[in-house]
mmCIF file of C-alpha atoms in Angstrom:
data_model
loop_
_atom_site.group_PDB
_atom_site.id
_atom_site.type_symbol
_atom_site.label_atom_id
_atom_site.label_comp_id
_atom_site.label_asym_id
_atom_site.label_seq_id
_atom_site.Cartn_x
_atom_site.Cartn_y
_atom_site.Cartn_z
ATOM 1 C CA MET I 1 -145.268 3.604 131.684
ATOM 2 C CA LYS I 2 -148.217 4.192 133.957
ATOM 3 C CA ILE I 3 -151.533 2.467 134.638
ATOM 4 C CA TRP I 4 -154.432 4.852 135.214
ATOM 5 C CA LYS I 5 -157.810 4.485 136.836
ATOM 6 C CA SER I 6 -160.288 4.821 134.020
ATOM 7 C CA SER I 7 -162.150 7.640 135.789
ATOM 8 C CA GLU I 8 -158.915 9.609 136.220
ATOM 9 C CA TYR I 9 -157.743 8.996 132.671
ATOM 10 C CA ALA I 10 -161.079 10.186 131.296
ATOM 11 C CA GLU I 11 -160.613 13.520 133.084
ATOM 12 C CA ARG I 12 -157.103 14.170 131.748
ATOM 13 C CA GLU I 13 -156.584 17.390 129.834
ATOM 14 C CA PHE I 14 -154.729 17.217 126.533
ATOM 15 C CA PRO I 15 -153.377 20.081 124.421
ATOM 16 C CA GLU I 16 -155.233 20.946 121.260
ATOM 17 C CA PRO I 17 -153.755 19.125 118.254
ATOM 18 C CA PRO I 18 -151.723 21.293 115.875
ATOM 19 C CA TRP I 19 -153.314 22.344 112.590
ATOM 20 C CA LEU I 20 -151.725 23.258 109.257
ATOM 21 C CA VAL I 21 -155.070 24.596 108.057
ATOM 22 C CA PRO I 22 -157.293 25.330 111.053
ATOM 23 C CA GLY I 23 -160.080 22.798 111.373
ATOM 24 C CA LEU I 24 -159.219 21.072 108.084
ATOM 25 C CA VAL I 25 -155.639 19.788 107.781
ATOM 26 C CA PRO I 26 -154.017 18.542 110.998
ATOM 27 C CA GLY I 27 -150.328 19.131 111.599
ATOM 28 C CA TYR I 28 -149.234 15.645 112.630
ATOM 29 C CA GLY I 29 -148.994 12.097 111.283
ATOM 30 C CA ILE I 30 -149.576 10.995 107.710
ATOM 31 C CA LEU I 31 -152.444 12.551 105.760
ATOM 32 C CA MET I 32 -153.769 10.584 102.793
ATOM 33 C CA ILE I 33 -155.680 12.253 99.981
ATOM 34 C CA TYR I 34 -157.065 9.950 97.297
ATOM 35 C CA ALA I 35 -159.195 10.000 94.177
ATOM 36 C CA HIS I 36 -159.165 8.571 90.670
ATOM 37 C CA PRO I 37 -156.029 9.363 88.618
ATOM 38 C CA LYS I 38 -156.081 12.671 86.734
ATOM 39 C CA THR I 39 -158.800 14.246 88.875
ATOM 40 C CA GLY I 40 -156.728 17.071 90.325
ATOM 41 C CA LYS I 41 -155.062 15.717 93.463
ATOM 42 C CA SER I 42 -151.683 17.206 92.582
ATOM 43 C CA ILE I 43 -153.274 20.533 91.639
ATOM 44 C CA LEU I 44 -155.134 20.699 94.950
ATOM 45 C CA SER I 45 -151.893 19.772 96.731
ATOM 46 C CA GLN I 46 -149.975 22.542 94.970
ATOM 47 C CA GLN I 47 -152.667 24.994 95.990
ATOM 48 C CA LEU I 48 -152.218 23.875 99.587
ATOM 49 C CA ALA I 49 -148.422 24.175 99.334
ATOM 50 C CA HIS I 50 -148.731 27.701 97.945
ATOM 51 C CA SER I 51 -151.314 28.779 100.524
ATOM 52 C CA LEU I 52 -149.176 27.471 103.380
ATOM 53 C CA GLY I 53 -146.015 29.077 102.032
ATOM 54 C CA CYS I 54 -147.565 32.443 101.194
ATOM 55 C CA ASN I 55 -150.042 32.772 104.059
ATOM 56 C CA GLY I 56 -153.093 32.574 101.818
ATOM 57 C CA THR I 57 -156.367 30.690 102.173
ATOM 58 C CA PHE I 58 -157.099 27.036 101.376
ATOM 59 C CA LEU I 59 -160.651 25.949 100.561
ATOM 60 C CA GLY I 60 -161.911 29.079 102.259
ATOM 61 C CA GLN I 61 -159.850 28.583 105.433
ATOM 62 C CA GLU I 62 -157.254 31.180 106.405
ATOM 63 C CA ILE I 63 -153.717 29.999 107.114
ATOM 64 C CA SER I 64 -152.669 31.124 110.578
ATOM 65 C CA LYS I 65 -148.925 31.228 109.857
ATOM 66 C CA PRO I 66 -146.683 30.592 106.829
ATOM 67 C CA LEU I 67 -145.032 27.169 106.664
ATOM 68 C CA LYS I 68 -142.237 25.657 104.592
ATOM 69 C CA VAL I 69 -143.455 22.874 102.290
ATOM 70 C CA LEU I 70 -141.505 20.323 100.238
ATOM 71 C CA TYR I 71 -143.316 18.496 97.409
ATOM 72 C CA VAL I 72 -141.651 15.178 96.477
ATOM 73 C CA GLN I 73 -142.737 14.339 92.925
ATOM 74 C CA SER I 74 -142.381 10.810 91.524
ATOM 75 C CA ASP I 75 -145.698 10.442 89.696
ATOM 76 C CA LEU I 76 -145.293 12.827 86.751
ATOM 77 C CA PRO I 77 -142.400 13.138 84.293
ATOM 78 C CA GLU I 78 -140.129 16.083 85.079
ATOM 79 C CA MET I 79 -141.206 18.181 82.084
ATOM 80 C CA GLU I 80 -144.911 17.589 82.721
ATOM 81 C CA TRP I 81 -144.470 18.458 86.391
ATOM 82 C CA ALA I 82 -142.812 21.788 85.549
ATOM 83 C CA GLN I 83 -145.498 22.609 82.982
ATOM 84 C CA GLN I 84 -148.311 21.830 85.413
ATOM 85 C CA MET I 85 -146.802 24.211 87.939
ATOM 86 C CA LYS I 86 -146.674 27.000 85.344
ATOM 87 C CA ASP I 87 -150.228 26.363 84.145
ATOM 88 C CA LEU I 88 -151.885 26.845 87.542
ATOM 89 C CA GLY I 89 -152.018 30.599 87.176
ATOM 90 C CA ILE I 90 -152.560 33.184 89.933
ATOM 91 C CA CYS I 91 -153.943 32.564 93.411
ATOM 92 C CA SER I 92 -156.810 34.924 94.218
ATOM 93 C CA SER I 93 -156.020 35.079 97.948
ATOM 94 C CA THR I 94 -152.332 35.990 97.565
ATOM 95 C CA ASN I 95 -152.247 37.547 94.077
ATOM 96 C CA LEU I 96 -149.155 35.438 93.405
ATOM 97 C CA PRO I 97 -148.587 32.529 91.004
ATOM 98 C CA TYR I 98 -149.348 29.140 92.554
ATOM 99 C CA LYS I 99 -145.813 28.047 91.648
ATOM 100 C CA ASN I 100 -144.445 30.482 94.264
ATOM 101 C CA GLY I 101 -143.830 29.905 97.958
ATOM 102 C CA TRP I 102 -142.894 26.219 98.191
ATOM 103 C CA TYR I 103 -140.153 23.750 97.261
ATOM 104 C CA THR I 104 -140.031 20.599 95.160
ATOM 105 C CA ILE I 105 -137.748 17.707 94.297
ATOM 106 C CA TRP I 106 -138.199 15.132 91.528
ATOM 107 C CA LEU I 107 -137.180 11.546 92.316
ATOM 108 C CA GLU I 108 -137.281 8.389 90.217
ATOM 109 C CA PRO I 109 -140.186 6.063 91.106
ATOM 110 C CA GLY I 110 -139.353 3.303 93.557
ATOM 111 C CA TRP I 111 -137.060 5.282 95.874
ATOM 112 C CA LEU I 112 -138.986 4.406 99.053
ATOM 113 C CA GLY I 113 -137.452 1.348 100.670
ATOM 114 C CA LYS I 114 -133.987 2.082 99.297
ATOM 115 C CA PRO I 115 -131.874 3.105 102.319
ATOM 116 C CA ASP I 116 -129.448 5.293 100.349
ATOM 117 C CA LYS I 117 -132.268 7.276 98.703
ATOM 118 C CA GLU I 118 -134.198 7.561 101.960
ATOM 119 C CA LEU I 119 -131.122 8.857 103.781
ATOM 120 C CA ILE I 120 -130.413 11.539 101.182
ATOM 121 C CA LEU I 121 -133.998 12.784 101.289
ATOM 122 C CA HIS I 122 -133.995 12.637 105.095
ATOM 123 C CA ARG I 123 -130.935 14.880 105.220
ATOM 124 C CA LEU I 124 -132.398 17.336 102.728
ATOM 125 C CA ILE I 125 -135.620 17.602 104.739
ATOM 126 C CA GLU I 126 -133.741 18.106 108.005
ATOM 127 C CA GLU I 127 -131.347 20.659 106.524
ATOM 128 C CA GLY I 128 -134.203 22.534 104.858
ATOM 129 C CA ARG I 129 -136.258 22.583 108.070
ATOM 130 C CA PHE I 130 -139.493 21.847 106.264
ATOM 131 C CA ASP I 131 -142.799 21.887 108.133
ATOM 132 C CA LEU I 132 -144.709 19.604 105.745
ATOM 133 C CA VAL I 133 -143.586 17.016 103.181
ATOM 134 C CA MET I 134 -145.866 16.022 100.293
ATOM 135 C CA TYR I 135 -145.392 12.693 98.493
ATOM 136 C CA ASP I 136 -146.810 12.038 95.016
ATOM 137 C CA SER I 137 -147.812 9.222 94.909
ATOM 138 C CA LEU I 138 -147.905 6.155 97.177
ATOM 139 C CA LEU I 139 -147.922 3.753 94.226
ATOM 140 C CA THR I 140 -144.948 5.273 92.411
ATOM 141 C CA ILE I 141 -142.689 6.110 95.356
ATOM 142 C CA SER I 142 -143.096 2.488 96.494
ATOM 143 C CA GLY I 143 -142.064 1.103 93.117
ATOM 144 C CA TYR I 144 -145.587 -0.141 92.342
ATOM 145 C CA ALA I 145 -145.883 -2.268 95.470
ATOM 146 C CA ASP I 146 -148.891 -4.490 96.132
ATOM 147 C CA LEU I 147 -151.143 -2.030 97.926
ATOM 148 C CA ASP I 148 -153.738 -4.734 98.591
ATOM 149 C CA ASP I 149 -151.325 -6.247 101.111
ATOM 150 C CA PRO I 150 -151.918 -4.600 104.534
ATOM 151 C CA LYS I 151 -148.472 -5.642 105.760
ATOM 152 C CA ALA I 152 -146.784 -4.101 102.716
ATOM 153 C CA VAL I 153 -148.672 -0.833 103.145
ATOM 154 C CA GLY I 154 -147.805 -0.741 106.847
ATOM 155 C CA GLN I 155 -144.126 -1.167 106.006
ATOM 156 C CA LEU I 156 -144.326 1.634 103.436
ATOM 157 C CA LEU I 157 -145.854 4.037 105.942
ATOM 158 C CA LEU I 158 -143.201 3.131 108.505
ATOM 159 C CA ALA I 159 -140.578 3.823 105.832
ATOM 160 C CA LEU I 160 -142.064 7.294 105.307
ATOM 161 C CA ARG I 161 -141.626 7.987 109.010
ATOM 162 C CA ARG I 162 -137.976 6.978 108.689
ATOM 163 C CA VAL I 163 -137.555 9.547 105.958
ATOM 164 C CA SER I 164 -139.105 12.284 108.094
ATOM 165 C CA ARG I 165 -141.132 12.685 111.262
ATOM 166 C CA LYS I 166 -142.609 15.892 109.895
ATOM 167 C CA PRO I 167 -146.302 15.918 108.928
ATOM 168 C CA ALA I 168 -146.738 14.128 105.607
ATOM 169 C CA TRP I 169 -149.319 14.688 102.850
ATOM 170 C CA LEU I 170 -149.593 11.436 100.881
ATOM 171 C CA ILE I 171 -151.330 11.294 97.501
ATOM 172 C CA HIS I 172 -152.915 7.962 96.577
ATOM 173 C CA HIS I 173 -154.732 6.911 93.403
ATOM 174 C CA LYS I 174 -158.155 5.339 93.647
ATOM 175 C CA ARG I 175 -158.371 2.160 91.616
ATOM 176 C CA LYS I 176 -160.939 1.650 88.889
ATOM 177 C CA GLY I 177 -163.839 -0.566 89.854
ATOM 178 C CA SER I 178 -163.399 0.004 93.592
ATOM 179 C CA PRO I 179 -166.358 2.038 94.859
ATOM 180 C CA GLY I 180 -166.005 4.203 97.942
ATOM 181 C CA VAL I 181 -162.378 3.500 98.801
ATOM 182 C CA PRO I 182 -159.303 2.974 96.610
ATOM 183 C CA ASP I 183 -158.323 -0.433 98.042
ATOM 184 C CA ARG I 184 -157.436 -1.792 101.456
ATOM 185 C CA SER I 185 -154.437 0.502 101.839
ATOM 186 C CA ASN I 186 -156.462 3.239 103.487
ATOM 187 C CA VAL I 187 -157.510 0.887 106.267
ATOM 188 C CA SER I 188 -154.111 -0.733 106.694
ATOM 189 C CA ALA I 189 -152.407 2.510 107.590
ATOM 190 C CA ALA I 190 -150.719 1.168 110.730
ATOM 191 C CA GLY I 191 -152.974 3.264 112.925
ATOM 192 C CA SER I 192 -156.531 4.465 113.336
ATOM 193 C CA PHE I 193 -157.793 7.530 111.536
ATOM 194 C CA ALA I 194 -157.920 10.748 113.491
ATOM 195 C CA LEU I 195 -159.705 12.938 110.968
ATOM 196 C CA CYS I 196 -162.054 12.780 108.029
ATOM 197 C CA ALA I 197 -162.677 16.354 106.904
ATOM 198 C CA GLY I 198 -165.493 16.962 104.449
ATOM 199 C CA VAL I 199 -165.451 19.840 102.019
ATOM 200 C CA TYR I 200 -168.711 20.245 100.163
ATOM 201 C CA ASP I 201 -169.466 21.244 96.605
ATOM 202 C CA SER I 202 -170.116 24.865 97.570
ATOM 203 C CA VAL I 203 -166.472 25.147 98.577
ATOM 204 C CA PHE I 204 -165.168 23.178 95.593
ATOM 205 C CA ALA I 205 -167.022 25.525 93.255
ATOM 206 C CA GLY I 206 -164.462 28.201 94.101
ATOM 207 C CA VAL I 207 -161.592 25.818 93.528
ATOM 208 C CA ALA I 208 -163.009 24.746 90.180
ATOM 209 C CA GLU I 209 -163.284 28.369 89.090
ATOM 210 C CA MET I 210 -159.659 29.058 90.002
ATOM 211 C CA VAL I 211 -158.271 26.083 88.088
ATOM 212 C CA GLY I 212 -160.588 26.093 85.084
ATOM 213 C CA HIS I 213 -163.136 23.623 86.434
ATOM 214 C CA TYR I 214 -160.425 21.013 87.067
ATOM 215 C CA SER I 215 -161.648 20.306 90.567
ATOM 216 C CA PRO I 216 -161.059 16.830 91.961
ATOM 217 C CA MET I 217 -164.010 14.645 92.807
ATOM 218 C CA ILE I 218 -162.551 12.894 95.807
ATOM 219 C CA SER I 219 -164.346 9.998 97.439
ATOM 220 C CA SER I 220 -164.852 9.581 101.137
ATOM 221 C CA ILE I 221 -164.054 6.590 103.274
ATOM 222 C CA SER I 222 -166.915 4.129 103.740
ATOM 223 C CA SER I 223 -169.605 5.669 105.869
ATOM 224 C CA PRO I 224 -173.246 4.932 106.666
ATOM 225 C CA VAL I 225 -173.918 8.614 106.048
ATOM 226 C CA SER I 226 -174.541 9.651 102.459
ATOM 227 C CA MET I 227 -171.997 12.216 101.292
ATOM 228 C CA PRO I 228 -172.436 14.856 98.576
ATOM 229 C CA PRO I 229 -170.701 14.275 95.217
ATOM 230 C CA TYR I 230 -167.799 16.607 95.917
ATOM 231 C CA PHE I 231 -166.187 15.348 99.071
ATOM 232 C CA LEU I 232 -162.607 15.671 100.156
ATOM 233 C CA SER I 233 -161.440 12.905 102.425
ATOM 234 C CA ILE I 234 -158.274 13.795 104.282
ATOM 235 C CA ILE I 235 -157.202 10.957 106.508
ATOM 236 C CA SER I 236 -154.731 11.415 109.340
ATOM 237 C CA THR I 237 -153.277 8.267 110.818
ATOM 238 C CA THR I 238 -152.068 8.031 114.377
ATOM 239 C CA LEU I 239 -148.681 6.933 113.064
ATOM 240 C CA ILE I 240 -146.775 9.970 114.339
#
């Protein structure tokens, strides 16, 4: 523990933060992606998992090195999850099916907060040496917790860090009737936000073409600046 003079601290040099997708998806902390249910969050996430695993491109950005991704699915039934993976088709940047190049596990909803389940998943992640863990979704893995309670959401995010200290990609459903943000959970993330990366409709047009115009319309966090209709808000907390 050290106290700095403000002038000296301001001149400190820090290493560049790691990136999973250069300039778009940071490689640390918990990343939250949210939109209305059934708008393509899991499809976009699978595209990211494939691009990272097969050294492709994601939303026009080249992946600098292949990474090992685990997708933890608790939001869709097992059969529907398998079918969705098969239906995604071929990635234009890798010429491989989107179902290739990454790993998945299906868990019953409500496993987060159960020490035995957390420990098993923790061991699997450590043994598999994964670089990124995706969780689908915050509501279901928590057992339908009250996400309007900032304390509850903070405890859930701390529980995720118990499961793994690897970068986490967390899918969250926007609630009906809540303009701009899904609920208070995105601002009770036990840390300030390090990134809000915007991806405009010109980029999403390519995604829509690849997945049959099933591109997610993902809302941004509240901002005084007007955002275009297609806007991807990827939020990285400082909970690392």
